[in-house]
Amino acid sequence: MRLVHLSDLHLGFRQYQRLTPTGINQREADVAATVSRAVAQIIECAPDLIVVGGDVFHTVRPSNGAILHAYRLFQRLLEALPNTKIVMVAGNHDAPRTLDSGCILRLFREIGIKVADDKPELFEFPELSLCVMAVPDAPGVDRPLMTPPDGFAHNVLLMHGEIEGMLASQVASPERAAIEIPLTELHADKWSYVALGHYHVYRKLADRVFYSGSIDYTSSNPWGELKEQRERSVPGKGFVEHDLGTGAHRFHPVAPSRPLLDLEPIDASGMGAVEVDSALRARVDSAIGGIDGRVVRVTVRNIARHIVRELHHESLREYRKRAMHFHLDTRRPEVLARRGKGEGAPGRRATLPELVAERLNERPLPPGVDREALVSLGLRYLQQAEDAAMAALPVLES
């Protein structure tokens, strides 16, 4: 008894301002093509059960094009795999916030897919001795006692949600933190398999408890996903194949339509604008596969704002024209960033001369002005003002 577990398709996802020749957002077209490849690979697996862990669409009210594409994909699965059961739950991106709005996923009931959109559902398939408890992520949904019924050889729990502790406290929003699900509440030892959606990186939480991850890079922090994939040796995006009888488990990678390229970071400590420009050019020119048509990021650490403003803008425009998207992620020196938040340097407050020097170092200058000479002159004027103020103080006689 083999199942395929996929989640977080996010069809209709749009990003950046590039369009295809037919006027569709380029990233929306990319994601649609990636999901199409995933469907082709799933058909090759020919599982007995397919479970979809939510966020089929990126928005509650997706475009007609996104709806049509999803309908055709699931129709293709049903026609290619007529004996395969398909169960789907709504994710937080699918579920409307008000009760008077219907969920778009109900459309798929019309073609024979089992859908849980506004309340938990228990779907039974006696001919397979199989049951699937499906728990959507929708407003006002009370989670049931998540234990399987008696009488089935195979029991699957399918839900969309965030298991407690999956996200660091500083990352999780208060709204999401309030609805985190304790891992103990899943009663994982009682299920043949627990299929989760919402988290975008493939992750094993416990025996037979998995997030399949998203099918493409559709979150607000794809670079964080890349980093986690590297750290956990996850081979990208994809779906899970799991045998409920033998426990055999496999993650199937799906090649993204437009791979992300995170170039080697630059430490700009002590660098001027010309040196940073040179380092950026070296990163771009040495990128494996080049940057043309790709989503690219390069991080520049320890760079003051005035240096950023002095970078060679024609080169940056060139990179942005060549790449589908080029993100220059500049980060101020740590101490200056903390001061900007009113926290001061570690252990002491910055002195007035230090603050003056910092501001003069950040100030944009007209061509031909020597910055070191300007800072030196400013500090001299400050000292002269302090000396004059001291001289004007009355002399106290003993």
Coordinates of C-alpha atoms in Angstrom, one line a residue:
M1 CA 0.0 0.0 0.0
R2 CA 2.0 3.0 -1.3
L3 CA 1.1 6.6 -0.9
V4 CA 2.4 9.8 -2.3
H5 CA 2.5 12.9 0.0
L6 CA 2.8 16.3 -1.5
S7 CA 1.9 19.8 -0.2
D8 CA 2.2 23.5 -0.7
L9 CA 1.8 23.8 -4.4
H10 CA 1.0 27.5 -4.2
L11 CA -0.4 27.7 -7.7
G12 CA -1.0 31.3 -8.7
F13 CA 2.1 32.5 -6.7
R14 CA 3.4 35.8 -8.2
Q15 CA 6.7 37.5 -7.6
Y16 CA 8.8 40.2 -9.1
Q17 CA 7.7 42.2 -12.1
R18 CA 8.7 40.0 -15.0
L19 CA 6.1 38.8 -17.5
T20 CA 6.0 36.0 -20.0
P21 CA 5.4 36.8 -23.7
T22 CA 1.7 36.0 -23.1
G23 CA 1.5 38.5 -20.1
I24 CA 1.6 36.0 -17.2
N25 CA 3.8 36.7 -14.2
Q26 CA 7.0 34.8 -14.9
R27 CA 7.3 33.2 -11.4
E28 CA 3.6 32.1 -11.6
A29 CA 4.4 30.4 -14.9
D30 CA 7.6 28.8 -13.3
V31 CA 5.7 27.4 -10.4
A32 CA 2.9 26.0 -12.7
A33 CA 5.6 24.2 -14.8
T34 CA 7.3 22.8 -11.7
V35 CA 4.0 21.4 -10.4
S36 CA 3.3 19.9 -13.8
R37 CA 6.6 18.0 -13.6
A38 CA 5.7 16.8 -10.1
V39 CA 2.5 15.4 -11.5
A40 CA 4.3 13.5 -14.2
Q41 CA 6.6 12.0 -11.7
I42 CA 3.7 11.0 -9.4
I43 CA 2.0 9.2 -12.3
E44 CA 5.2 7.2 -12.9
C45 CA 5.1 6.1 -9.2
A46 CA 1.5 4.9 -9.6
P47 CA 0.6 5.0 -5.9
D48 CA -2.5 3.6 -4.3
L49 CA -3.2 6.9 -2.4
I50 CA -2.2 10.5 -3.0
V51 CA -2.6 13.0 -0.1
V52 CA -2.3 16.7 -0.6
G53 CA -1.4 18.7 2.5
G54 CA -2.9 22.1 1.7
D55 CA -2.0 25.4 0.1
V56 CA -2.9 24.2 -3.3
F57 CA -3.3 27.8 -4.3
H58 CA -1.3 30.8 -3.1
T59 CA -4.4 33.0 -2.5
V60 CA -8.0 32.4 -1.4
R61 CA -9.2 33.8 -4.6
P62 CA -6.8 32.6 -7.3
S63 CA -6.8 33.7 -10.9
N64 CA -8.9 31.8 -13.5
G65 CA -5.6 30.7 -15.1
A66 CA -4.4 29.2 -11.8
I67 CA -7.7 27.4 -11.2
L68 CA -7.8 26.0 -14.7
H69 CA -4.2 24.7 -14.5
A70 CA -4.9 23.0 -11.1
Y71 CA -8.1 21.5 -12.5
R72 CA -6.3 20.1 -15.5
L73 CA -3.4 18.7 -13.4
F74 CA -5.7 16.8 -11.0
Q75 CA -7.9 15.6 -13.9
R76 CA -4.7 14.3 -15.5
L77 CA -3.9 12.3 -12.3
L78 CA -7.4 10.8 -12.1
E79 CA -7.3 9.7 -15.8
A80 CA -3.8 8.3 -15.6
L81 CA -4.4 6.6 -12.2
P82 CA -8.1 5.6 -12.2
N83 CA -7.7 3.3 -9.1
T84 CA -5.7 5.8 -7.0
K85 CA -7.5 7.6 -4.2
I86 CA -6.8 11.3 -3.8
V87 CA -7.5 13.2 -0.5
M88 CA -6.9 17.0 -0.1
V89 CA -7.0 19.4 2.9
A90 CA -7.2 23.2 2.8
G91 CA -4.2 25.1 4.0
N92 CA -4.2 28.6 5.5
H93 CA -3.7 30.1 2.0
D94 CA -6.7 28.2 0.6
A95 CA -9.2 28.8 3.5
P96 CA -11.2 32.1 3.4
R97 CA -11.2 34.1 6.6
T98 CA -14.9 34.5 6.7
L99 CA -17.6 31.8 7.0
D100 CA -19.7 33.4 4.2
S101 CA -17.1 32.6 1.6
G102 CA -16.7 29.2 0.1
C103 CA -13.3 27.5 -0.3
I104 CA -12.1 27.1 -3.9
L105 CA -11.0 23.5 -3.2
R106 CA -14.6 22.4 -3.2
L107 CA -14.3 22.5 -7.0
F108 CA -12.3 19.3 -6.9
R109 CA -15.1 17.3 -5.2
E110 CA -16.9 17.5 -8.6
I111 CA -14.2 15.3 -10.2
G112 CA -14.0 12.7 -7.4
I113 CA -11.3 14.1 -5.0
K114 CA -12.0 13.9 -1.3
V115 CA -11.7 17.4 0.1
A116 CA -11.7 18.6 3.8
D117 CA -11.9 22.4 3.6
D118 CA -13.9 23.8 6.6
K119 CA -14.0 20.9 9.1
P120 CA -12.1 17.7 9.8
E121 CA -13.3 14.7 7.8
L122 CA -12.7 11.0 8.1
F123 CA -12.6 9.3 4.7
E124 CA -12.9 5.5 4.6
F125 CA -11.9 3.2 1.8
P126 CA -13.0 -0.2 2.9
E127 CA -11.8 -1.9 -0.3
L128 CA -8.2 -0.9 0.7
S129 CA -8.8 -1.4 4.4
L130 CA -7.7 2.3 4.6
C131 CA -8.9 5.4 6.3
V132 CA -7.6 9.0 6.1
M133 CA -8.4 11.6 8.8
A134 CA -8.0 15.0 7.1
V135 CA -7.7 18.1 9.3
P136 CA -7.7 21.5 7.4
D137 CA -6.2 24.8 8.6
A138 CA -9.2 27.0 8.5
P139 CA -10.6 29.6 10.9
G140 CA -12.7 28.2 13.8
V141 CA -11.8 24.6 13.1
D142 CA -11.6 22.5 16.3
R143 CA -9.1 19.8 16.0
P144 CA -10.6 16.4 16.7
L145 CA -9.0 13.8 18.9
M146 CA -6.4 12.6 16.5
T147 CA -6.5 8.8 16.9
P148 CA -7.5 6.4 14.2
P149 CA -10.7 4.3 14.2
D150 CA -10.6 0.6 14.7
G151 CA -11.0 -1.9 11.8
F152 CA -8.5 -0.6 9.2
A153 CA -5.1 -2.1 8.3
H154 CA -3.8 1.3 7.2
N155 CA -4.5 4.7 8.9
V156 CA -3.3 8.0 7.6
L157 CA -3.5 11.4 9.3
L158 CA -3.4 14.3 6.9
M159 CA -3.2 17.9 8.1
H160 CA -2.0 21.4 7.4
G161 CA -0.5 23.3 10.3
E162 CA 2.6 24.2 12.3
I163 CA 3.9 21.7 14.8
E164 CA 5.1 23.4 18.0
G165 CA 8.8 24.4 17.8
M166 CA 9.2 24.1 14.1
L167 CA 9.9 27.9 13.7
A168 CA 12.1 29.9 16.0
S169 CA 10.2 32.2 18.4
Q170 CA 11.6 35.3 16.7
V171 CA 10.4 34.1 13.3
A172 CA 6.9 32.8 14.1
S173 CA 4.2 35.4 14.1
P174 CA 2.0 35.7 17.2
E175 CA -1.0 34.7 15.1
R176 CA 0.6 31.5 14.0
A177 CA 2.2 30.8 17.4
A178 CA -1.2 30.8 19.0
I179 CA -2.3 27.8 16.8
E180 CA 0.8 25.7 17.0
I181 CA 0.1 22.0 17.3
P182 CA 1.9 20.0 20.0
L183 CA 3.6 16.9 18.5
T184 CA 2.1 14.8 21.2
E185 CA -1.4 15.7 20.0
L186 CA -0.8 13.8 16.8
H187 CA -0.5 10.4 18.6
A188 CA 2.0 9.5 15.9
D189 CA 2.5 6.0 17.2
K190 CA -1.1 5.1 16.4
W191 CA -0.9 6.0 12.7
S192 CA 0.6 4.3 9.7
Y193 CA 1.7 7.7 8.4
V194 CA 1.3 11.4 9.3
A195 CA 1.4 13.7 6.3
L196 CA 1.9 17.4 7.1
G197 CA 1.7 20.5 5.1
H198 CA 2.7 24.2 5.7
Y199 CA 6.4 23.9 6.3
H200 CA 8.3 24.4 3.0
V201 CA 11.3 22.2 3.6
Y202 CA 11.2 18.4 3.7
R203 CA 11.5 17.3 7.3
K204 CA 11.1 14.2 9.5
L205 CA 9.6 15.0 12.9
A206 CA 9.3 11.5 14.2
D207 CA 8.9 7.9 12.9
R208 CA 6.3 8.1 10.1
V209 CA 5.7 11.8 10.6
F210 CA 6.8 14.1 7.8
Y211 CA 6.5 17.5 6.2
S212 CA 6.9 16.9 2.4
G213 CA 7.9 20.5 1.9
S214 CA 6.7 22.8 -1.0
I215 CA 7.0 21.9 -4.7
D216 CA 8.8 25.2 -5.5
Y217 CA 10.3 28.2 -3.8
T218 CA 7.2 30.1 -2.9
S219 CA 7.8 31.5 0.6
S220 CA 8.8 35.0 1.6
N221 CA 12.3 33.6 2.6
P222 CA 13.5 31.2 -0.1
W223 CA 17.1 31.9 0.8
G224 CA 16.4 30.6 4.3
E225 CA 15.0 27.4 2.7
L226 CA 18.1 27.0 0.6
K227 CA 20.2 27.3 3.7
E228 CA 18.2 24.8 5.7
Q229 CA 18.3 22.4 2.7
R230 CA 22.1 22.6 2.7
E231 CA 22.4 22.1 6.4
R232 CA 20.0 19.1 6.4
S233 CA 21.3 17.6 3.1
V234 CA 17.8 17.9 1.6
P235 CA 18.1 17.6 -2.2
G236 CA 15.7 20.5 -3.0
K237 CA 11.9 20.4 -3.4
G238 CA 9.8 17.4 -4.1
F239 CA 7.3 14.9 -2.7
V240 CA 7.3 11.8 -0.5
E241 CA 6.6 8.2 -1.5
H242 CA 5.9 5.9 1.5
D243 CA 4.8 2.3 1.7
L244 CA 2.3 1.8 4.6
G245 CA 3.0 -1.9 4.7
T246 CA 6.8 -2.1 4.6
G247 CA 7.7 1.4 5.8
A248 CA 9.9 1.9 2.8
H249 CA 10.3 5.7 2.4
R250 CA 11.7 7.8 -0.4
F251 CA 11.9 11.6 -1.1
H252 CA 11.5 12.4 -4.8
P253 CA 13.2 15.6 -5.8
V254 CA 11.4 17.8 -8.5
A255 CA 13.6 20.1 -10.4
P256 CA 12.5 23.7 -10.1
S257 CA 11.7 25.6 -13.3
R258 CA 14.1 28.4 -12.2
P259 CA 16.8 27.4 -9.7
L260 CA 17.8 30.0 -7.1
L261 CA 21.4 31.2 -7.1
D262 CA 22.8 32.4 -3.7
L263 CA 26.3 33.8 -4.5
E264 CA 29.1 33.7 -2.0
P265 CA 28.7 36.5 0.5
I266 CA 31.1 39.5 0.5
D267 CA 32.6 40.9 3.7
A268 CA 33.1 44.6 3.0
S269 CA 35.0 45.4 6.1
G270 CA 37.6 48.1 5.2
M271 CA 36.5 48.2 1.6
G272 CA 35.6 51.2 -0.4
A273 CA 33.0 51.3 -3.2
V274 CA 35.4 50.5 -5.9
E275 CA 36.6 47.4 -4.1
V276 CA 33.0 46.2 -3.4
D277 CA 32.2 46.7 -7.1
S278 CA 35.2 44.6 -8.0
A279 CA 34.1 41.8 -5.6
L280 CA 30.5 41.9 -7.0
R281 CA 31.8 41.6 -10.5
A282 CA 34.0 38.6 -9.5
R283 CA 31.0 36.9 -7.9
V284 CA 28.8 37.4 -11.0
D285 CA 31.5 36.4 -13.5
S286 CA 32.4 33.2 -11.6
A287 CA 28.8 32.0 -11.0
I288 CA 28.4 28.4 -12.2
G289 CA 25.9 28.5 -15.0
G290 CA 25.9 32.3 -15.1
I291 CA 23.2 34.7 -13.7
D292 CA 21.2 35.1 -16.9
G293 CA 17.5 34.5 -16.4
R294 CA 18.0 33.3 -12.8
V295 CA 16.9 34.5 -9.4
V296 CA 20.1 35.7 -7.8
R297 CA 21.1 37.0 -4.4
V298 CA 24.5 38.3 -3.2
T299 CA 24.9 39.4 0.4
V300 CA 27.3 42.1 1.3
R301 CA 28.1 42.3 5.0
N302 CA 29.7 45.1 7.0
I303 CA 29.0 47.8 4.5
A304 CA 28.1 51.4 5.5
R305 CA 25.2 53.1 3.8
H306 CA 27.4 55.7 2.1
I307 CA 29.4 52.9 0.5
V308 CA 26.2 51.4 -0.9
R309 CA 25.2 54.7 -2.4
E310 CA 28.6 55.0 -4.1
L311 CA 28.5 51.6 -5.8
H312 CA 28.6 51.6 -9.6
H313 CA 24.9 51.7 -10.5
E314 CA 25.4 51.0 -14.2
S315 CA 26.9 47.6 -13.2
L316 CA 24.0 46.9 -10.9
R317 CA 21.6 47.7 -13.7
E318 CA 23.4 45.3 -15.9
Y319 CA 23.1 42.5 -13.4
R320 CA 19.4 43.2 -12.9
K321 CA 18.8 43.2 -16.6
R322 CA 20.6 39.9 -17.1
A323 CA 19.0 38.1 -14.2
M324 CA 15.3 37.4 -13.8
H325 CA 15.8 39.0 -10.4
F326 CA 19.0 40.2 -8.8
H327 CA 18.9 41.0 -5.1
L328 CA 21.7 42.9 -3.6
D329 CA 21.4 42.2 0.2
T330 CA 23.4 44.9 1.9
R331 CA 23.9 44.7 5.7
R332 CA 25.4 47.4 7.9
P333 CA 28.2 46.7 10.3
E334 CA 26.7 45.0 13.4
V335 CA 27.6 47.8 15.9
L336 CA 26.2 50.5 13.7
A337 CA 23.0 48.6 13.1
R338 CA 22.5 48.2 16.8
R339 CA 23.1 51.9 17.4
G340 CA 20.5 52.7 14.7
K341 CA 18.0 50.9 16.9
G342 CA 19.0 53.0 19.9
E343 CA 20.8 50.3 21.7
G344 CA 24.3 51.7 21.6
A345 CA 27.6 49.9 21.4
P346 CA 28.2 46.9 23.6
G347 CA 29.1 47.9 27.2
R348 CA 29.1 51.7 26.7
R349 CA 27.5 54.6 24.9
A350 CA 29.1 56.0 21.9
T351 CA 30.9 59.4 22.5
L352 CA 29.9 62.5 20.7
P353 CA 33.1 62.5 18.5
E354 CA 32.3 58.8 17.6
L355 CA 28.8 59.7 16.6
V356 CA 29.9 62.7 14.5
A357 CA 32.6 60.6 12.7
E358 CA 30.0 57.9 12.0
R359 CA 27.5 60.3 10.5
L360 CA 30.2 62.0 8.4
N361 CA 31.3 58.6 7.2
E362 CA 27.8 57.7 6.1
R363 CA 27.0 61.1 4.4
P364 CA 27.0 61.1 0.6
L365 CA 29.6 63.4 -0.8
P366 CA 30.0 65.4 -4.0
P367 CA 32.7 64.2 -6.4
G368 CA 36.2 65.4 -5.4
V369 CA 35.6 65.7 -1.7
D370 CA 38.1 63.8 0.5
R371 CA 36.1 61.9 3.1
E372 CA 39.0 61.5 5.6
A373 CA 39.8 65.2 5.4
L374 CA 36.1 66.0 6.0
V375 CA 35.9 63.8 9.0
S376 CA 39.1 65.3 10.4
L377 CA 37.8 68.8 9.9
G378 CA 34.5 68.0 11.5
L379 CA 36.2 66.5 14.6
R380 CA 38.4 69.6 14.8
Y381 CA 35.4 71.9 14.7
L382 CA 33.7 69.8 17.4
Q383 CA 36.8 70.1 19.6
Q384 CA 37.0 73.9 19.0
A385 CA 33.3 74.2 20.0
E386 CA 33.9 72.2 23.2
D387 CA 37.0 74.3 24.0
A388 CA 35.0 77.6 23.5
A389 CA 32.2 76.3 25.7
M390 CA 34.7 75.4 28.5
A391 CA 36.3 78.8 28.2
A392 CA 33.0 80.6 28.6
L393 CA 32.2 78.9 31.9
P394 CA 32.5 81.1 35.0
V395 CA 35.5 80.6 37.2
L396 CA 34.5 79.6 40.7
E397 CA 36.6 81.0 43.5
S398 CA 37.4 78.9 46.5

